[in-house]
Structures are given as structure tokens and as C-alpha cells.
Short mmCIF file of C-alpha atoms in Angstrom, two decimals:
data_model
loop_
_atom_site.label_atom_id
_atom_site.label_comp_id
_atom_site.label_asym_id
_atom_site.label_seq_id
_atom_site.Cartn_x
_atom_site.Cartn_y
_atom_site.Cartn_z
CA MET A 5 0.00 0.00 0.00
CA SER A 6 1.38 3.38 -1.03
CA PRO A 7 1.50 6.32 1.41
CA LEU A 8 -0.53 8.26 -1.16
CA ASP A 9 -3.45 5.81 -1.06
CA PRO A 10 -6.45 6.98 0.94
CA GLU A 11 -7.06 5.34 4.31
CA ILE A 12 -9.64 2.57 4.00
CA PRO A 13 -12.07 2.16 6.89
CA PRO A 14 -11.72 -1.12 8.76
CA ALA A 15 -14.07 -3.95 7.88
CA GLY A 16 -17.34 -3.73 9.75
CA GLU A 17 -17.32 0.05 10.19
CA GLU A 18 -20.75 1.44 9.47
CA ILE A 19 -21.02 3.76 6.48
CA HIS A 20 -23.73 6.36 6.88
CA LEU A 21 -26.14 6.71 3.98
CA PRO A 22 -29.33 8.77 4.07
CA GLY A 23 -32.58 6.85 3.92
CA PRO A 24 -35.06 6.99 1.08
CA SER A 25 -36.86 10.30 0.73
CA ILE A 26 -39.56 11.93 -1.35
CA GLN A 27 -37.97 15.37 -0.86
CA PRO A 28 -36.08 15.47 -4.19
CA ALA A 29 -39.30 14.72 -6.08
CA LEU A 30 -41.25 17.33 -4.10
CA LEU A 31 -38.56 19.94 -4.74
CA ALA A 32 -38.63 19.19 -8.45
CA ALA A 33 -42.44 19.44 -8.43
CA GLY A 34 -42.31 22.78 -6.62
CA ILE A 35 -39.79 24.25 -9.05
CA THR A 36 -41.75 22.91 -12.02
CA LEU A 37 -44.98 24.34 -10.64
CA ALA A 38 -43.36 27.74 -10.13
CA LEU A 39 -41.93 27.79 -13.64
CA LEU A 40 -45.18 26.68 -15.24
CA GLY A 41 -47.03 29.31 -13.25
CA THR A 42 -45.09 32.06 -15.01
CA THR A 43 -46.90 31.22 -18.24
CA ILE A 44 -50.15 29.53 -17.15
CA PHE A 45 -51.54 30.87 -13.88
CA PHE A 46 -49.67 33.20 -11.49
CA PRO A 47 -50.92 31.59 -8.23
CA PHE A 48 -49.03 28.45 -9.33
CA VAL A 49 -45.82 30.49 -8.94
CA ILE A 50 -46.67 31.29 -5.33
CA ALA A 51 -47.63 27.68 -4.56
CA GLY A 52 -44.47 26.35 -6.23
CA VAL A 53 -42.20 28.75 -4.35
CA ILE A 54 -43.86 27.95 -1.03
CA LEU A 55 -43.58 24.20 -1.68
CA SER A 56 -39.94 24.53 -2.74
CA LEU A 57 -38.97 26.59 0.30
CA TRP A 58 -40.79 24.22 2.66
CA VAL A 59 -39.01 21.20 1.17
CA ILE A 60 -35.59 22.90 1.28
CA VAL A 61 -36.02 23.84 4.95
CA ALA A 62 -37.23 20.33 5.84
CA TRP A 63 -34.37 18.76 3.88
CA ILE A 64 -31.74 20.89 5.64
CA ARG A 65 -33.25 20.16 9.06
CA GLY A 66 -33.24 16.44 8.33
CA ALA A 67 -29.64 16.52 7.13
CA ARG A 68 -28.54 18.46 10.22
CA ARG A 69 -30.37 15.97 12.45
CA ASP A 70 -28.62 13.07 10.69
CA ILE A 71 -25.23 14.77 11.05
CA ASP A 72 -25.83 15.41 14.75
CA GLU A 73 -26.52 11.69 15.29
CA LEU A 74 -23.16 10.66 13.83
CA PRO A 75 -20.41 9.77 16.30
CA LEU A 76 -17.87 12.53 16.89
CA ASP A 77 -14.89 10.21 16.53
CA HIS A 78 -14.95 7.63 13.76
CA HIS A 79 -11.75 5.81 14.79
#
């Protein structure tokens, strides 16, 4: 093993992956709704922006909660 190779975690160490979520699809729907509202019906813009902001805030809160649950020392 070369000194330039990255350190590989030991076997059995848990790798954190986020769980399944509908948030990416809801964010895409909110952005799409807002963009379509610019040409179809202006209240769609407002609804799309509100949905997008709500999803972004919820997504950031969830990510921060997941990060806070991680152990401080991974060694």
C-alpha cells in the first residue's frame, strides 16, 4: 500500500447513507410548478415557491439531524 493511497475504513465500520426520501421529487415538483405558473396561472408560482422553500427547509433540518446523530470520533 502506497502512502498516497487513501485510508480505507476497517471492515465492519458502518457507512452512513441517508434513507429513502420523497424530498427530491417534491422539490422538483415545486420548481416545475413555479416555472409553469409564469406562463399559465400566477398563483401556481406562489404555490411552487412555497412548496420549494418548505421542502428545502425540511431537507436541511433532516440533514442536520442526521449529522448530529453521527459519532464525533470515527476511529
